mmCIF file of C-alpha atoms in Angstrom:
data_model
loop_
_atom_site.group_PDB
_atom_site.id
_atom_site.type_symbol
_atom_site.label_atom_id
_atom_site.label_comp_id
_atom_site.label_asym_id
_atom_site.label_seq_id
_atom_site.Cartn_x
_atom_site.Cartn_y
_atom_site.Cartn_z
ATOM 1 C CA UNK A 155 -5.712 10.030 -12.955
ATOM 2 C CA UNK A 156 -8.706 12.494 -12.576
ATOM 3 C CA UNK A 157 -9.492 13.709 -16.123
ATOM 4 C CA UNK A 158 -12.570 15.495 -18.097
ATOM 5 C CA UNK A 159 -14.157 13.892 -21.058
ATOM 6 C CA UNK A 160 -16.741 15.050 -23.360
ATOM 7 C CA UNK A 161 -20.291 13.760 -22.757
ATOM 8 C CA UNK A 162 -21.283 10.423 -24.166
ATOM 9 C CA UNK A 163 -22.135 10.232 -27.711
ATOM 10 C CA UNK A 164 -19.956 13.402 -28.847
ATOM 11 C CA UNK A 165 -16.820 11.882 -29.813
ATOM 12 C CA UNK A 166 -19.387 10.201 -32.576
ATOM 13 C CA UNK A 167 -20.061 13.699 -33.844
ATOM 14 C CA UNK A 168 -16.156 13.649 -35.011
ATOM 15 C CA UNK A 169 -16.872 10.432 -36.829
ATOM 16 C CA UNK A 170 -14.010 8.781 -34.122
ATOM 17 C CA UNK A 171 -15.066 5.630 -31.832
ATOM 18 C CA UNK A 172 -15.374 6.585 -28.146
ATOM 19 C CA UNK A 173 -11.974 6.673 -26.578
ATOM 20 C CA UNK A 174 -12.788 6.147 -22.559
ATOM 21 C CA UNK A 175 -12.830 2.362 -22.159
ATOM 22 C CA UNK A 176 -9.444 1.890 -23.943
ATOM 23 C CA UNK A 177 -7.924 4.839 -22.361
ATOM 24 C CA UNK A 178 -9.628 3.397 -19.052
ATOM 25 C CA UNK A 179 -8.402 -0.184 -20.081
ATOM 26 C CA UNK A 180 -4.363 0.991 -20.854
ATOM 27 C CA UNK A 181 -3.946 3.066 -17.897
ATOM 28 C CA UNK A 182 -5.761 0.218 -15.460
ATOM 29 C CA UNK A 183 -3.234 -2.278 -16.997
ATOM 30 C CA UNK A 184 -0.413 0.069 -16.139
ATOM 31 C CA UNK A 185 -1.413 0.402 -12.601
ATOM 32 C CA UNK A 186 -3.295 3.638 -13.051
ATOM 33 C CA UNK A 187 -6.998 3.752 -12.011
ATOM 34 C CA UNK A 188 -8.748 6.622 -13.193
ATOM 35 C CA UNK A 189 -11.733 8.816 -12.383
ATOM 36 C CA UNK A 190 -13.534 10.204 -15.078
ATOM 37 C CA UNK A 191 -16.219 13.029 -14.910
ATOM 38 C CA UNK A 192 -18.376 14.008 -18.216
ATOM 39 C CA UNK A 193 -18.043 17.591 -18.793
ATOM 40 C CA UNK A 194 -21.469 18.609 -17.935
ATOM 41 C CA UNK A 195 -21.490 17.689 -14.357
ATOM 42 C CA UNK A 196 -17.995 19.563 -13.983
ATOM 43 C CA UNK A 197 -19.756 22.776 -15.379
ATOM 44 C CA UNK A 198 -22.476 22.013 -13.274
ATOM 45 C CA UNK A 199 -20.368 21.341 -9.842
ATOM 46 C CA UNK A 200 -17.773 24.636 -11.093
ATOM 47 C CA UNK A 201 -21.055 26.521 -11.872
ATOM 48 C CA UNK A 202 -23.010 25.979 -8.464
ATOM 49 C CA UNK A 203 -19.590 26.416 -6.617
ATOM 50 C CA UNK A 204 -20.256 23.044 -5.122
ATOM 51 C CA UNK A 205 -19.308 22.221 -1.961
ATOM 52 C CA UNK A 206 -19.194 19.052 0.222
ATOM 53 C CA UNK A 207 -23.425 18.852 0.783
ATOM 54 C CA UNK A 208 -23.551 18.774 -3.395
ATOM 55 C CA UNK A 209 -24.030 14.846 -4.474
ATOM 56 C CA UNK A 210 -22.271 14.719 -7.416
ATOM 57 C CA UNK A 211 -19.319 16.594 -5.884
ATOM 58 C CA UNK A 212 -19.005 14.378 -2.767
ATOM 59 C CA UNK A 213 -19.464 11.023 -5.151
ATOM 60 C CA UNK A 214 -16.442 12.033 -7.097
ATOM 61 C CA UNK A 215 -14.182 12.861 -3.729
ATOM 62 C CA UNK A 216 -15.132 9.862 -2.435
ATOM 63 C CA UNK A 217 -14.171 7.736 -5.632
ATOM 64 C CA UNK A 218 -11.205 9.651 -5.931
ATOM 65 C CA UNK A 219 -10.375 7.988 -2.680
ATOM 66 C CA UNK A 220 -10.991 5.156 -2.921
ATOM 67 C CA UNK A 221 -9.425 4.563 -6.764
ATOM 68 C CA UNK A 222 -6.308 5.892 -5.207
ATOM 69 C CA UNK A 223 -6.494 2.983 -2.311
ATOM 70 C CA UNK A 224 -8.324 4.570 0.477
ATOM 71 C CA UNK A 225 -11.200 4.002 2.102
ATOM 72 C CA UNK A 226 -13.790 6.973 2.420
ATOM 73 C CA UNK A 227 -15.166 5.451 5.828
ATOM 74 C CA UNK A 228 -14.932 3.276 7.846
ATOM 75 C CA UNK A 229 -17.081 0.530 10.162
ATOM 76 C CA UNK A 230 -16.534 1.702 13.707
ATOM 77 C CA UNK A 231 -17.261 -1.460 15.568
ATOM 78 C CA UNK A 232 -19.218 -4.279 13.528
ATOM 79 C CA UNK A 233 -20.473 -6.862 15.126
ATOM 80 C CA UNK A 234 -19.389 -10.339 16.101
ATOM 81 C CA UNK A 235 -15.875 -11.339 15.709
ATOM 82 C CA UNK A 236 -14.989 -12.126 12.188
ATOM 83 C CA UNK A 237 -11.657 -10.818 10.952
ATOM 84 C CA UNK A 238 -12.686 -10.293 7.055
ATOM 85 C CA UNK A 239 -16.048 -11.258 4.719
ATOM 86 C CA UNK A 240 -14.994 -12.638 1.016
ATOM 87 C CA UNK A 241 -17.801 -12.382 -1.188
ATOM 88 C CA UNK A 242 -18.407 -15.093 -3.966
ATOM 89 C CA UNK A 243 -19.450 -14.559 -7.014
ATOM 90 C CA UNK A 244 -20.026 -17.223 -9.847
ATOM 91 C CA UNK A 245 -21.372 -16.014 -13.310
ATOM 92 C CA UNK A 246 -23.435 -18.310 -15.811
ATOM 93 C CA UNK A 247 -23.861 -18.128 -19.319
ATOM 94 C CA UNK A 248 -27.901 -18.635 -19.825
ATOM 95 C CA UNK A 249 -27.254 -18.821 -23.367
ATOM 96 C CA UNK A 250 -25.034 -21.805 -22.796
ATOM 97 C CA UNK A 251 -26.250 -22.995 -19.511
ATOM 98 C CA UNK A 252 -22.669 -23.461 -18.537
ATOM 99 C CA UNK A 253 -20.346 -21.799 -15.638
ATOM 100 C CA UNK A 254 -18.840 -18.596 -17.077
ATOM 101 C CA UNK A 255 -16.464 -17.747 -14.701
ATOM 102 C CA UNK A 256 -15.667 -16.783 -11.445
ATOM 103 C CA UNK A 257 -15.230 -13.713 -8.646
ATOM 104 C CA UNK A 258 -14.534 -13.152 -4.912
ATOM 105 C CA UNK A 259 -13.620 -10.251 -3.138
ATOM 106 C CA UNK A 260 -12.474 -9.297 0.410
ATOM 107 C CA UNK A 261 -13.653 -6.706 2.536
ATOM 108 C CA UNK A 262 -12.104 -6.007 6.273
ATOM 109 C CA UNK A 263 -13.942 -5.961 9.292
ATOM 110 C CA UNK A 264 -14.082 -2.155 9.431
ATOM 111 C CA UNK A 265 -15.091 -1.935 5.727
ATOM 112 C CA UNK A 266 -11.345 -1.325 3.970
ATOM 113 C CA UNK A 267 -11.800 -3.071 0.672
ATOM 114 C CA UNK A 268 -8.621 -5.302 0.820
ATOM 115 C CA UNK A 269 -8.164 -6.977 -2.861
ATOM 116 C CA UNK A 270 -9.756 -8.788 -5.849
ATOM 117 C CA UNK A 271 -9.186 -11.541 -8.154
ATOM 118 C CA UNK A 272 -11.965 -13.164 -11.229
ATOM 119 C CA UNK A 273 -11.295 -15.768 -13.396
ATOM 120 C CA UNK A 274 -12.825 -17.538 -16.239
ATOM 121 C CA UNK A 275 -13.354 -20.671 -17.708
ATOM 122 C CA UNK A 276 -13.621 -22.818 -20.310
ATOM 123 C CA UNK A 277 -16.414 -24.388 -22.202
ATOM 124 C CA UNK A 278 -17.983 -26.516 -20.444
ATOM 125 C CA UNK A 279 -15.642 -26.273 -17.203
ATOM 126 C CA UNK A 280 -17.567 -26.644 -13.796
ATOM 127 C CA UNK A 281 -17.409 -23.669 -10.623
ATOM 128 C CA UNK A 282 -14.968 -26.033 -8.606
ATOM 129 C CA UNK A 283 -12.862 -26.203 -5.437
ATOM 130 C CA UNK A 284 -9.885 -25.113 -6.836
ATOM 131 C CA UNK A 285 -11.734 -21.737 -7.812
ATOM 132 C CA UNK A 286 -12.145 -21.065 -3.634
ATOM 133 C CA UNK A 287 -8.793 -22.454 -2.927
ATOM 134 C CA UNK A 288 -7.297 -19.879 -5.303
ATOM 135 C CA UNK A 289 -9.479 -17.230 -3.967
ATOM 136 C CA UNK A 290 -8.851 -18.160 -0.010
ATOM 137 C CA UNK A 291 -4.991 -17.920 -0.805
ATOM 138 C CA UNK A 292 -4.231 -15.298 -2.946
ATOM 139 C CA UNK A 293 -7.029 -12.837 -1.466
ATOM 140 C CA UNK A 294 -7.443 -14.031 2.230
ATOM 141 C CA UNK A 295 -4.237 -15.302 3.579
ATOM 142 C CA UNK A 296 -1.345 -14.563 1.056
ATOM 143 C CA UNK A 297 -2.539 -10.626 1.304
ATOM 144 C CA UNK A 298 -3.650 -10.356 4.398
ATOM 145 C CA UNK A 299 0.184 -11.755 5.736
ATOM 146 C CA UNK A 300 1.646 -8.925 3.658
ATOM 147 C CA UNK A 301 -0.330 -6.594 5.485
ATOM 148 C CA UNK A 302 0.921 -8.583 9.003
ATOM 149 C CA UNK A 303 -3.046 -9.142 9.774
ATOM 150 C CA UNK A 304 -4.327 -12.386 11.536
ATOM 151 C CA UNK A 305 -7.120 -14.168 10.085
ATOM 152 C CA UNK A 306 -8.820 -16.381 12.729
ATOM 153 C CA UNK A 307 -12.821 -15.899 11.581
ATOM 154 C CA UNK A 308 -13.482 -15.624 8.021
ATOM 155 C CA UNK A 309 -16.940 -15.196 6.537
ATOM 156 C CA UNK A 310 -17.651 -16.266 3.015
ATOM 157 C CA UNK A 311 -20.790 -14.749 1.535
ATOM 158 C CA UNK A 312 -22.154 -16.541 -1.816
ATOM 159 C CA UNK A 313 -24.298 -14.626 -4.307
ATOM 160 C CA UNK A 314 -27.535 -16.622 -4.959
ATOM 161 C CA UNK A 315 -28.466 -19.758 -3.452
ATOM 162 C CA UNK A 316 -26.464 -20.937 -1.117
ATOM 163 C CA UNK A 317 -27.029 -24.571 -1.567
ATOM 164 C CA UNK A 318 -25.694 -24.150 -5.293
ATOM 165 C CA UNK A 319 -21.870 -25.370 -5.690
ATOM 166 C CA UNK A 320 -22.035 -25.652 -1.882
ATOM 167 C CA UNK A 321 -19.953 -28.846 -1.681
ATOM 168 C CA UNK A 322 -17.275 -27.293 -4.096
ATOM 169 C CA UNK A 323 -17.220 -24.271 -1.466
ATOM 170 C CA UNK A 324 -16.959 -26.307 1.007
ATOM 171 C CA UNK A 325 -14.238 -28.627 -0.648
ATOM 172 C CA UNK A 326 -12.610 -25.739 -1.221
ATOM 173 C CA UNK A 327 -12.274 -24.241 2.333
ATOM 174 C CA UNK A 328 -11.251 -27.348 3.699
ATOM 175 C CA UNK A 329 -7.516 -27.092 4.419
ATOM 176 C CA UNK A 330 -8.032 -23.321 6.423
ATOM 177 C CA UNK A 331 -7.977 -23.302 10.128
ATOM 178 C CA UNK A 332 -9.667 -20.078 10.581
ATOM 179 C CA UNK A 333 -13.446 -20.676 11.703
ATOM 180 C CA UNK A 334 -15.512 -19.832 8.862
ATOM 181 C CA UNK A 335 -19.335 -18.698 8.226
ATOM 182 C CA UNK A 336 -20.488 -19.248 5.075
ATOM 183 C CA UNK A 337 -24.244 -17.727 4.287
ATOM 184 C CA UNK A 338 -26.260 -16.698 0.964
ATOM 185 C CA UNK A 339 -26.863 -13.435 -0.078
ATOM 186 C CA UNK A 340 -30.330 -13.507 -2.487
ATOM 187 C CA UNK A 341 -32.309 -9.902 -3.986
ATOM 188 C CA UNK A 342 -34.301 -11.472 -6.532
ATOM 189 C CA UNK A 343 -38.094 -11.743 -4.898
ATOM 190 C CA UNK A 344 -37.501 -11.257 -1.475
ATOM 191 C CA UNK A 345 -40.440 -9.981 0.974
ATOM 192 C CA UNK A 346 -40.402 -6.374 2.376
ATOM 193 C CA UNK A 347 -40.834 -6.138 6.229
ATOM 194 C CA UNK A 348 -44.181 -4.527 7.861
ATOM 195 C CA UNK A 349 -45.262 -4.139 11.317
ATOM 196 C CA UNK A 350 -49.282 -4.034 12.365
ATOM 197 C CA UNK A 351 -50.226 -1.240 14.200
ATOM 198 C CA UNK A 352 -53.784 -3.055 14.686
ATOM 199 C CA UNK A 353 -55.605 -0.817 12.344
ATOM 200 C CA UNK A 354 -52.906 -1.710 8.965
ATOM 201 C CA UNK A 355 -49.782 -2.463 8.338
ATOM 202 C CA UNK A 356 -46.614 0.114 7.665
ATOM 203 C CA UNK A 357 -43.528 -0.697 5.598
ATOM 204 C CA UNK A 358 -40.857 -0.476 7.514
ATOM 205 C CA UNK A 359 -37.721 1.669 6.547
ATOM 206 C CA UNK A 360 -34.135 1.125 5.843
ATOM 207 C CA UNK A 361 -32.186 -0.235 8.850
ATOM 208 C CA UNK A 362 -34.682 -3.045 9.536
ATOM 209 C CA UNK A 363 -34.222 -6.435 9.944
ATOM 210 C CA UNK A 364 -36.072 -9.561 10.008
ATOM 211 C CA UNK A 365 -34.494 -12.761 11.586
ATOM 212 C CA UNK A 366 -35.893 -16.150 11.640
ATOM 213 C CA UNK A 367 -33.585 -17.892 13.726
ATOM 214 C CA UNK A 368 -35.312 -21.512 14.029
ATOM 215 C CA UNK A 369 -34.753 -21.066 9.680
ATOM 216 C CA UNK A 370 -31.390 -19.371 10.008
ATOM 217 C CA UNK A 371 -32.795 -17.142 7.619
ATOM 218 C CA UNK A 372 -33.104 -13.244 7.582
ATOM 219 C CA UNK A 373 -34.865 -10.159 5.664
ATOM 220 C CA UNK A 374 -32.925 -7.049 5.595
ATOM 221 C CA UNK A 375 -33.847 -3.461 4.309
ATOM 222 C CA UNK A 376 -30.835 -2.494 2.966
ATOM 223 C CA UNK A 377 -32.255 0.326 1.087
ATOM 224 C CA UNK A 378 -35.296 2.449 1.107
ATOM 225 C CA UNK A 379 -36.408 5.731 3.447
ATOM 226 C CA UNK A 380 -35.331 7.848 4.537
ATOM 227 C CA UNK A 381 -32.522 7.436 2.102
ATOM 228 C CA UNK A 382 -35.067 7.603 -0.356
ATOM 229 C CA UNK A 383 -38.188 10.016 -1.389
ATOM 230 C CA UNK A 384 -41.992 8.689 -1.200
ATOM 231 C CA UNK A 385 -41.545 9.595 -5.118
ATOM 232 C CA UNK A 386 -39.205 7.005 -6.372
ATOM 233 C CA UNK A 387 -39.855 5.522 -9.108
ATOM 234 C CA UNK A 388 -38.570 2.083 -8.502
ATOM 235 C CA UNK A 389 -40.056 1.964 -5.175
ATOM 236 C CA UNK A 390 -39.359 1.195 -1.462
ATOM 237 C CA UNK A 391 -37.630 -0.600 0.446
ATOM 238 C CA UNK A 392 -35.503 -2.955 -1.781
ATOM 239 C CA UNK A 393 -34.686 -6.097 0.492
ATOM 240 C CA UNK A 394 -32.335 -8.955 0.186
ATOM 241 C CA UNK A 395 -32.082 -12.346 2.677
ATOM 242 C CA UNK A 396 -29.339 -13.848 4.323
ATOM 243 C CA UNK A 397 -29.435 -17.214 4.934
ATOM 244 C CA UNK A 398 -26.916 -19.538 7.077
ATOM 245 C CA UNK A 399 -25.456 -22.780 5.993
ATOM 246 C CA UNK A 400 -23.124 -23.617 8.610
ATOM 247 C CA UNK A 401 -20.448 -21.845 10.872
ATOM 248 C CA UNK A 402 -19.844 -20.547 14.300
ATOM 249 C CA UNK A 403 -21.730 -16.596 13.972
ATOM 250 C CA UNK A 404 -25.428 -16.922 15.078
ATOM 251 C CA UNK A 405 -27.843 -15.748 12.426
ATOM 252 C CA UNK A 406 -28.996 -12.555 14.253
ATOM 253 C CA UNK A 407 -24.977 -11.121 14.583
ATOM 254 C CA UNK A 408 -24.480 -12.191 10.684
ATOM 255 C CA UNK A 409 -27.501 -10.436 9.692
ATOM 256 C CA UNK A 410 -26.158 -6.779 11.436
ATOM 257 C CA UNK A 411 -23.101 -7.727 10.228
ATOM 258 C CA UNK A 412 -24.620 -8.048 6.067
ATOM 259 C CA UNK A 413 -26.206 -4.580 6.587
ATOM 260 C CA UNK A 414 -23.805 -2.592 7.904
ATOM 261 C CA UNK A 415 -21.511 -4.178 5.190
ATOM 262 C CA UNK A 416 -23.908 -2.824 2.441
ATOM 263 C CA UNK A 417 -23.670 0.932 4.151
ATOM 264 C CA UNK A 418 -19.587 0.961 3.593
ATOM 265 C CA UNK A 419 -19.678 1.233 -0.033
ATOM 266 C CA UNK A 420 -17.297 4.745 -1.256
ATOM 267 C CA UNK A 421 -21.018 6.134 -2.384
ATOM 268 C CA UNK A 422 -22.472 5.209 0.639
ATOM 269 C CA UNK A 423 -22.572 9.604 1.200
ATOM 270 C CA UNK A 424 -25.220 9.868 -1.550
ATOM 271 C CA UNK A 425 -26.796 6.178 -1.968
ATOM 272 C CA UNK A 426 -25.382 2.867 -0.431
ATOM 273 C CA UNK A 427 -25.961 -0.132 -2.645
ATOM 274 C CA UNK A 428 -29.033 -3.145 -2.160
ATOM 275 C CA UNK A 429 -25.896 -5.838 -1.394
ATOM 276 C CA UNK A 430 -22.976 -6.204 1.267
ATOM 277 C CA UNK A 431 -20.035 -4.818 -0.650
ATOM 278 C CA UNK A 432 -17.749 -8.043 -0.471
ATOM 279 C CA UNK A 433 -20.616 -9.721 -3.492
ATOM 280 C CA UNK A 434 -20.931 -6.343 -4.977
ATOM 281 C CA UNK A 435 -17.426 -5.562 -5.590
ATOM 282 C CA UNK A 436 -16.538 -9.314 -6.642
ATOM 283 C CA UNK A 437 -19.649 -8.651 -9.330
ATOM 284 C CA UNK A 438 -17.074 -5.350 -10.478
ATOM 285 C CA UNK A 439 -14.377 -7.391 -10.670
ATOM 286 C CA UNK A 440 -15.492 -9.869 -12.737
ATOM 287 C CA UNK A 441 -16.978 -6.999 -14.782
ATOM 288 C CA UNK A 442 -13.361 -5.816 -15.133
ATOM 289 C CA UNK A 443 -12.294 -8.862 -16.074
ATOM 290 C CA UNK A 444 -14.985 -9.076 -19.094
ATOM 291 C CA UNK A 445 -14.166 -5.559 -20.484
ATOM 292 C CA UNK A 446 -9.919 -6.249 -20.575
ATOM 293 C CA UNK A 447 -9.385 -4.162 -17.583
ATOM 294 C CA UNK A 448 -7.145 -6.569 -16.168
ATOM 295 C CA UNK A 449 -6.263 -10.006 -17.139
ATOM 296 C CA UNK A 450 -8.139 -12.826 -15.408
ATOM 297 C CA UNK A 451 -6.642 -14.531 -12.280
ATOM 298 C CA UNK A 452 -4.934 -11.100 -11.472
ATOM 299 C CA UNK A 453 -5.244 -10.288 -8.061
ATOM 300 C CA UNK A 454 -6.477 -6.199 -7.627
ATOM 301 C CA UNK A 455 -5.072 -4.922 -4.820
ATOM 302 C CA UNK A 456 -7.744 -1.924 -3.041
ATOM 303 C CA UNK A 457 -10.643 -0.889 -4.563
ATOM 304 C CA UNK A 458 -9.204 0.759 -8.034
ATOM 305 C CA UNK A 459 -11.502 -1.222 -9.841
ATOM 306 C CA UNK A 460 -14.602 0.179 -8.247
#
C-alpha cells in the first residue's frame, strides 16, 4: 500500500497520538507492506514534476519495488562461487549485559533479497547453536527448495567480531553439506585506505580495497566519493573490514564479493549503505521484530520489511 501521511509531529496538533507505526504494524501483520511518503516531499516531487534523475522520486520507486517483492537491481556476475550470503546478527542488551536476541538474513548471489527471520530471548538465555540451526533451515535450505534453487556454497557473514559466539556458529552449521565461508563484518574504528604519491598521501575513494592476505583480513571503502561531496559533514570514506575465519573462498574473492554486496541495497540509486546488505537487512529485521511488526521467529519472505 502506497499512501500519503501528514508530516511528523502534525497529528499532535489534533491532540491524537501518531497513527503510522500501528497502521504500519496491522497492515505488515496482514501481509501488506507499505510505503509511506510525508506530504511535503509529495508536493515537492508533484511540484518539480519529478522525474527519474530526482532522488527522492527514484528512492520511493525503488522501495515500492522492492516492498512489493522485487528487486530494483541486480548483481550481474559476483565473484567466486557462492550460491547465497546469510548475514548474522546478534543484539545485546548493555544495560543487562545479556544476549537480547537474534537476526539473520539471506541475500542471493545476484543481490535478490530472499527472506528473514529474528528471534528473541529470554533473560539470561545465551546466542546458541540452535539460533543458526533455525536460521540455516528455515532461511537457507527450507526456502531456497521452494524456490527449486541448489545451495552448494553458502557464506555466513557475522556482525562484529568474528571470534565472538564463533563455536556456537560453528556448532550450529555443523550438520550442512554445502561448503561454507564464514567471515566478520566490523565498522566501528576501522582505518581508511591512502596511497603515497611520494610527495603525501591521498585518500582513496569508494570502490577500494585493501587485502591482507597473510592476516585474512581486508579494508573496504564501501562508501565515500564520488558518491559523496568534499562537503559532507560526516566525512569520507566510511570503511568497514572483513575478516576470514575459515572456509573454502580466498580472502581477496570474499572481499569483492562484501562490496559489491553493500552496492545492491533498493537505495543503492541515491546512496548505498556502509555494510553488505545480508547484516544490514538482518539488523531491519530484528528492528521489526522490536517494534511488533511481525512476531518473532516468523520467517519474512522478500524484502517487505526493508
Amino acid at each position: 500500500m502506497l499512501a500519503v501521511v501528514p508530516n511528523k509531529g502534525v497529528a499532535e496538533d489534533f491532540g491524537i497520538d501518531d497513527p503510522y507505526k500501528e497502521l504500519k504494524r496491522t497492515l505488515l501483520r496482514k501481509g501488506i507492506p507499505t510505503q509511506m511518503m510525508q506530504k511535503s516531499t509529495v508536493d515537492e516531487i508533484v511540484g518539480q514534476k519529478a522525474g527519474i534523475g530526482n532522488d527522492k522520486f527514484l528512492n520511493a520507486l525503488s522501495a515500492v519495488v522492492a516492498k512489493v517483492g522485487g528487486t530494483p537491481w541486480q548483481i550481474d556476475s559476483l565473484p567466486g562461487k557462492t550460491d547465497a550470503f546469510m548475514g548474522l546478527d546478534v543484539t545485546y542488551d548493555e544495560s543487562s549485559e545479556q544476549h537480547a536476541g537474534a537476526s539473520a538474513s539471506v541475500v542471493l548471489a545476484d543481490g535478490t533479497t530472499f527472506a528473514a527471520e529474528s528471534t528473541t530471548q529470554q533473560g539470561g538465555e545465551k546466542f546458541s547453536a540452535r539460533h543458526v540451526e533455525q536460521f540455516v533451515r528455515d532461511l537457507v535450505f527450507d526456502f531456497a527448495g521452494e524456490q527449486g534453487r541448489d545451495i552448494d556454497r553458502l557464506c555466513i557473514m557475522r556482525d562484529g567480531k568474528i571470534s565472538e559466539d564463533i563455536d556456537a556458529v560453528r556448532e550450529g552449521l555443523s550438520g550442512i553439506e554445502a561448503e561454507i565461508d564464514i567471515v566478520g563484518i566490523r565498522k566501528s574504528g576501522q582505518p581508511r585506505i591512502a596511497e603515497f604519491d611520494g610527495t603525501r598521501f591521498r585518500i582513496a575513494e569508494k570502490g577500494v580495497g585493501f587485502v591482507d592476505a597473510d592476516r585474512s583480513q581486508s579494508i573496504i571503502h564501501a562508501f565515500g566519493k564520488p558518491e559523496i561531496h568534499d562537503d559532507n559533514p560526516v566525512g569520507t570514506p566510511r570503511t568497514f573490514r572483513l575478516t576470514k575465519d575459515s572456509g573454502p573462498t580466498d580472502v581477496e574473492t570474499l572481499t569483492r564479493q562484501a562490496y559489491w554486496l553493500s552496492e545492491i541495497h533498493f537505495g543503492s540509486p541515491v546512496r548505498s549503505p556502509r555494510l553488505p546488505v545480508p547484516i544490514e537487512y538482518a539488523d531491519m529485521a530484528a528492528e521489526y521484530v522490536r517494534e511488533e511488526y511481525v512476531s518473532p521467529g516468523t520467517v519474512i519472505e522478500g524484502p517487505a520489511y526493508i
